[in-house]
CSV table of C-alpha atoms in Angstrom, one decimal:
chain,number,residue,atom,x,y,z
A,1,UNK,CA,-12.0,-4.5,-11.1
A,2,UNK,CA,-12.9,-7.4,-13.3
A,3,UNK,CA,-14.9,-8.6,-10.4
A,4,UNK,CA,-16.6,-5.6,-9.3
A,5,UNK,CA,-17.6,-3.3,-12.5
A,6,UNK,CA,-19.9,-1.4,-10.3
A,7,UNK,CA,-16.7,0.2,-8.5
A,8,UNK,CA,-14.3,2.9,-10.0
A,9,UNK,CA,-10.7,2.3,-9.5
A,10,UNK,CA,-8.2,5.3,-9.8
A,11,UNK,CA,-4.4,4.7,-9.3
A,12,UNK,CA,-1.6,7.5,-8.6
A,13,UNK,CA,1.5,6.1,-9.6
A,14,UNK,CA,4.7,8.5,-9.8
A,15,UNK,CA,6.4,6.2,-12.7
A,16,UNK,CA,5.0,7.2,-16.3
A,17,UNK,CA,6.4,3.7,-17.3
A,18,UNK,CA,4.3,1.9,-14.4
A,19,UNK,CA,1.2,4.0,-15.5
A,20,UNK,CA,1.8,3.1,-19.3
A,21,UNK,CA,2.0,-0.6,-18.7
A,22,UNK,CA,-0.7,-0.8,-16.1
A,23,UNK,CA,-3.0,1.2,-18.6
A,24,UNK,CA,-2.3,-1.2,-21.4
A,25,UNK,CA,-2.9,-4.4,-19.2
A,26,UNK,CA,-6.4,-2.6,-18.2
A,27,UNK,CA,-7.3,-2.3,-22.1
A,28,UNK,CA,-6.1,-5.4,-22.9
A,29,UNK,CA,-8.1,-7.0,-20.5
A,30,UNK,CA,-11.3,-4.7,-21.1
A,31,UNK,CA,-11.4,-3.1,-17.9
A,32,UNK,CA,-13.3,0.2,-18.1
A,33,UNK,CA,-13.7,1.0,-14.5
A,34,UNK,CA,-9.9,1.4,-14.0
A,35,UNK,CA,-7.6,4.6,-14.6
A,36,UNK,CA,-4.2,5.3,-13.9
A,37,UNK,CA,-2.4,8.8,-13.7
A,38,UNK,CA,1.0,10.0,-12.8
A,39,UNK,CA,1.8,11.6,-9.9
A,40,UNK,CA,3.1,11.4,-6.4
A,41,UNK,CA,1.0,10.5,-3.3
A,42,UNK,CA,1.6,13.9,-1.9
A,43,UNK,CA,0.2,15.5,-5.1
A,44,UNK,CA,-3.0,13.3,-4.8
A,45,UNK,CA,-5.5,16.4,-4.9
A,46,UNK,CA,-3.9,18.1,-7.8
A,47,UNK,CA,-3.6,14.8,-9.9
A,48,UNK,CA,-7.2,13.6,-9.2
A,49,UNK,CA,-8.7,17.0,-9.5
A,50,UNK,CA,-12.0,17.8,-9.1
A,51,UNK,CA,-12.9,13.8,-9.0
A,52,UNK,CA,-15.6,13.0,-6.2
A,53,UNK,CA,-13.9,11.9,-2.9
A,54,UNK,CA,-12.9,8.2,-2.2
A,55,UNK,CA,-14.3,5.5,0.1
A,56,UNK,CA,-11.3,3.6,0.1
A,57,UNK,CA,-7.7,4.1,-0.3
A,58,UNK,CA,-4.9,1.5,-0.8
A,59,UNK,CA,-1.1,2.3,-0.4
A,60,UNK,CA,0.9,-0.9,-1.0
A,61,UNK,CA,4.7,-0.5,-0.3
A,62,UNK,CA,4.9,3.2,-0.7
A,63,UNK,CA,4.9,4.7,2.5
A,64,UNK,CA,8.5,4.0,3.4
A,65,UNK,CA,9.5,5.5,0.3
A,66,UNK,CA,8.1,9.1,0.9
A,67,UNK,CA,10.1,11.9,2.6
A,68,UNK,CA,6.8,12.9,4.9
A,69,UNK,CA,4.1,10.6,6.5
A,70,UNK,CA,2.4,13.9,7.0
A,71,UNK,CA,2.3,15.2,3.6
A,72,UNK,CA,0.7,11.9,2.6
A,73,UNK,CA,-1.8,11.7,5.1
A,74,UNK,CA,-3.0,15.4,4.4
A,75,UNK,CA,-3.2,14.4,0.7
A,76,UNK,CA,-5.2,11.1,1.4
A,77,UNK,CA,-7.6,13.0,3.7
A,78,UNK,CA,-8.7,15.7,0.8
A,79,UNK,CA,-9.4,13.3,-1.6
A,80,UNK,CA,-10.9,10.8,1.2
A,81,UNK,CA,-14.7,11.0,2.1
A,82,UNK,CA,-15.6,11.3,5.7
A,83,UNK,CA,-15.5,7.5,6.9
A,84,UNK,CA,-13.4,6.6,4.1
A,85,UNK,CA,-11.2,3.7,5.0
A,86,UNK,CA,-7.2,3.5,3.9
A,87,UNK,CA,-5.2,0.2,3.8
A,88,UNK,CA,-1.6,0.5,4.0
A,89,UNK,CA,0.7,-2.2,3.4
A,90,UNK,CA,4.3,-1.7,4.4
A,91,UNK,CA,7.2,-3.9,5.1
A,92,UNK,CA,7.5,-4.8,8.6
A,93,UNK,CA,10.7,-3.4,10.6
A,94,UNK,CA,10.0,-6.0,13.5
A,95,UNK,CA,11.4,-8.7,11.0
A,96,UNK,CA,15.2,-8.5,11.4
A,97,UNK,CA,15.6,-9.5,7.7
A,98,UNK,CA,13.5,-6.4,6.5
A,99,UNK,CA,14.8,-4.0,9.1
A,100,UNK,CA,18.3,-4.6,7.7
A,101,UNK,CA,17.5,-4.7,4.2
A,102,UNK,CA,15.1,-1.5,4.2
A,103,UNK,CA,17.9,0.3,6.2
A,104,UNK,CA,20.9,-0.7,3.8
A,105,UNK,CA,19.0,-0.8,0.4
A,106,UNK,CA,19.4,2.2,-1.8
A,107,UNK,CA,16.0,4.2,-2.0
A,108,UNK,CA,14.3,2.1,1.0
A,109,UNK,CA,13.8,3.2,4.5
A,110,UNK,CA,12.1,1.3,7.3
A,111,UNK,CA,8.2,2.3,7.6
A,112,UNK,CA,7.5,3.1,11.5
A,113,UNK,CA,3.7,2.2,12.1
A,114,UNK,CA,3.6,4.4,15.3
A,115,UNK,CA,5.0,7.6,13.8
A,116,UNK,CA,2.7,6.9,10.8
A,117,UNK,CA,-0.5,6.9,13.0
A,118,UNK,CA,0.4,9.6,14.9
A,119,UNK,CA,1.0,11.9,12.0
A,120,UNK,CA,-2.2,10.6,10.3
A,121,UNK,CA,-4.2,11.3,13.6
A,122,UNK,CA,-3.5,15.0,13.2
A,123,UNK,CA,-5.1,15.0,10.0
A,124,UNK,CA,-8.2,13.1,11.1
A,125,UNK,CA,-7.3,9.6,10.6
A,126,UNK,CA,-7.6,7.1,13.2
A,127,UNK,CA,-6.2,3.5,13.5
A,128,UNK,CA,-9.0,0.7,13.0
A,129,UNK,CA,-6.8,-2.2,13.1
A,130,UNK,CA,-3.4,-4.1,12.0
A,131,UNK,CA,-2.2,-7.3,11.2
A,132,UNK,CA,1.1,-9.1,9.9
A,133,UNK,CA,1.5,-10.9,6.9
A,134,UNK,CA,3.7,-12.2,4.4
A,135,UNK,CA,6.2,-14.9,5.5
A,136,UNK,CA,7.5,-16.1,2.4
A,137,UNK,CA,9.7,-13.9,0.6
A,138,UNK,CA,8.3,-12.2,-2.5
A,139,UNK,CA,10.9,-13.8,-4.8
A,140,UNK,CA,9.6,-17.3,-4.2
A,141,UNK,CA,6.9,-17.4,-7.0
A,142,UNK,CA,5.4,-20.7,-6.2
A,143,UNK,CA,6.4,-21.7,-2.7
A,144,UNK,CA,5.3,-25.6,-1.8
A,145,UNK,CA,2.1,-25.9,-0.3
A,146,UNK,CA,3.6,-27.1,3.2
A,147,UNK,CA,5.2,-23.6,2.9
A,148,UNK,CA,1.8,-21.5,2.3
A,149,UNK,CA,0.2,-23.5,5.0
A,150,UNK,CA,3.0,-22.5,7.3
A,151,UNK,CA,2.8,-19.1,6.2
A,152,UNK,CA,-0.7,-18.9,7.1
A,153,UNK,CA,0.1,-20.1,10.8
A,154,UNK,CA,3.3,-18.4,11.2
A,155,UNK,CA,2.8,-14.9,9.4
A,156,UNK,CA,1.0,-13.4,12.7
A,157,UNK,CA,4.4,-13.4,14.6
A,158,UNK,CA,5.6,-10.0,14.3
A,159,UNK,CA,9.5,-11.3,14.1
A,160,UNK,CA,8.6,-13.4,11.2
A,161,UNK,CA,6.1,-11.5,9.1
A,162,UNK,CA,7.6,-9.7,6.4
A,163,UNK,CA,4.6,-7.0,6.1
A,164,UNK,CA,2.4,-5.0,8.1
A,165,UNK,CA,-1.2,-4.1,7.3
A,166,UNK,CA,-2.9,-1.1,8.9
A,167,UNK,CA,-6.3,0.2,8.4
A,168,UNK,CA,-7.3,3.7,9.2
A,169,UNK,CA,-10.6,5.6,9.0
A,170,UNK,CA,-11.0,9.2,8.4
A,171,UNK,CA,-13.1,10.9,10.8
């Protein structure tokens, strides 16, 4: 947001404490083009009210928590302009560690890209592309340079990458 003051960023987050924290940080940094609102993804249309349709949607580490991909895809379609793009970043179930972790951790589910794309397609979204990412676990805050270089070379492999990034386009 600080690098693109010509753009407007609006976030929807279900936890009030996260919204409060993010709002304080944006104000501390003097960002005037960022707004945070409380609500679930499925409630996006109600939460965003009459705001103009969006050109981009980013969901990060969210879809594997929702009960219905279809409900989120429908809400996203209602707030997205035709031709809008949706970048969804989720845990990669092909990685054995991620598969087991999402299956066993409380409040987690595995993300199934094929099912998500199929349900989103029913609402006018089409897959534009995808890639794998995140070899280094997120708890490692400052990995050594060699590991960073290895990540760039190896994260494309489905069994190693911790995440998947999908881009969809609204028809």
